[in-house]
Amino acid sequence: MQQTENFKDDEVIDDLPLLDRVRQLVLSGSFSPGAPLSEVFLSQAFEVSRTPIRETLKQLQHEGLVDIRPKVGTFIREPTRREIVELFQIKESLEGLAAGLLARRGPVPELDVLEHNIEESDRATSAEDAVRYAELVHEFHRTIITGADNSKLVEHYDRLMNQLAYHRLVLRTAEHPGRIKASTSEHRVVLSMLRDKDSFGAEAAMRNHVHASAREVLTDARTAPVQLHT
Amino acid sequence: MQQTENFKDDEVIDDLPLLDRVRQLVLSGSFSPGAPLSEVFLSQAFEVSRTPIRETLKQLQHEGLVDIRPKVGTFIREPTRREIVELFQIKESLEGLAAGLLARRGPVPELDVLEHNIEESDRATSAEDAVRYAELVHEFHRTIITGADNSKLVEHYDRLMNQLAYHRLVLRTAEHPGRIKASTSEHRVVLSMLRDKDSFGAEAAMRNHVHASAREVLTDARTAPVQLHT
DNA sequence: CTAGCGTTCGTTGCATGCAACAGACCGAAA
DNA sequence: TTTCGGTCTGTTGCATGCAACGAACGCTAG
């Protein structure tokens, strides 16, 4: 999972580097949604032949990031607003599950990591460092996911977030100060539940938090208001 | 999703037919877990060249069904017991989510489908038709998933079930009569909650049902008892 | 000016060839 | 007997070539 660092730029361990690089290109926003990604272009861009590029594109299609129209071409896929709502619903469920599982694990080092994360978040907020804050939020959620000690959950979560990644990049530019305060406060509630080993409480708190943040993101994105559910 | 029927055996619409066929071969149990699936073997088995086979195997690896060891070969992957537990935890969460979402949708035709399904289940139980009963159980769950009106949820669920499919094939041979009765009863509770538009109740009932059935499956499989959680 | 049609261009889909590597097998030495 | 080393085979990884298809463009007729 973290082998994106140690490879010699030429001799690749698996095809993961290429897959990651192409994915990064897609998610980087360098190309507008709907832009064509021809195999020949990518092959000379990454200096490989069309074959590995093709395999990579198939993977990305399976991840929902690109749209392969047979005999026509591959295009960057923009998730519809509806799909984003759907993905957030799943996100809420999975993160709730993770929080519940983590609560059951008792006193694990992850809790201290979360504690530290919250402190850092306060610091970033005081310093008005929005970038750092966004990083910390991401780490907070990811720590809970990985802390659930469920490898398959991590896989599904990663898939989910990949599909949301493009949109997140577009959206998370500015966040209201009020929301930041509320969000950190919700993090605190989650951690409190985790420390109490309150599985149901942790799940509920986490779901509530994700729900609120999703609502914020969705309403903030475009003017069209959205009902996440009810 | 249901285009596995209408294609002319020769002219394939997408590569989905090939992917489906290879997946089916993997899940059919014709090969033991750990058995090698060489590209040349598959290519002549399906009368295509190695290239599309390679792409297909990559997909299946991404789905968690096979294990590609670089420069060595592709092997049928058997999920570990732990992974199965993990997958069931996710299943519980996703099906709970689906039930909750479906409950919010109000009176949709799916509810009548579920009603009919339960009646048929009773009939199959009376007739001691285990195969038919298993089919109906599968349909019941799938109706709830698709009824949630969340396409991304369906995708994730399908991925999940594909990973459980091999194991399900091994396990679901015989089910205790007592469990069957309980299971159908739990289905009834879920439907009742759905009719009441009780979103929380439906979610809880569904999770409880999946949890119970998972526990049954896991303890029944091998003698080793398992703690699903707590 | 518009609608319909044929051609051309770009792209994918697949087959095949070649090189490189992992693992097995066999033999020899201790 | 055990262990070590070399060879050899089977497999993958990738590059490339060719055929086929879709879309766009221009041309012509009305």
CSV table of C-alpha atoms (C1' of nucleotides) in Angstrom, one decimal, chain B residues 37-39 50 54 70-73, chain D residues 10-17 21:
chain,number,residue,atom,x,y,z
B,37,LEU,CA,-4.6,-20.1,-14.3
B,38,SER,CA,-2.0,-19.6,-17.1
B,39,GLU,CA,-2.8,-17.1,-19.8
B,50,ARG,CA,-3.6,-13.7,-24.5
B,54,ARG,CA,-4.6,-10.6,-19.5
B,70,PRO,CA,4.4,-11.1,-11.2
B,71,LYS,CA,6.5,-13.1,-13.5
B,72,VAL,CA,5.1,-16.3,-11.9
B,73,GLY,CA,1.5,-16.7,-12.7
D,10,DG,C1',7.4,-22.4,-18.5
D,11,DT,C1',5.4,-18.2,-17.7
D,12,DT,C1',4.7,-13.4,-17.8
D,13,DG,C1',5.6,-8.3,-19.5
D,14,DC,C1',5.7,-5.6,-23.1
D,15,DA,C1',6.2,-3.9,-28.0
D,16,DT,C1',4.4,-3.9,-32.4
D,17,DG,C1',1.4,-4.8,-36.5
D,21,DC,C1',-15.1,0.2,-36.4
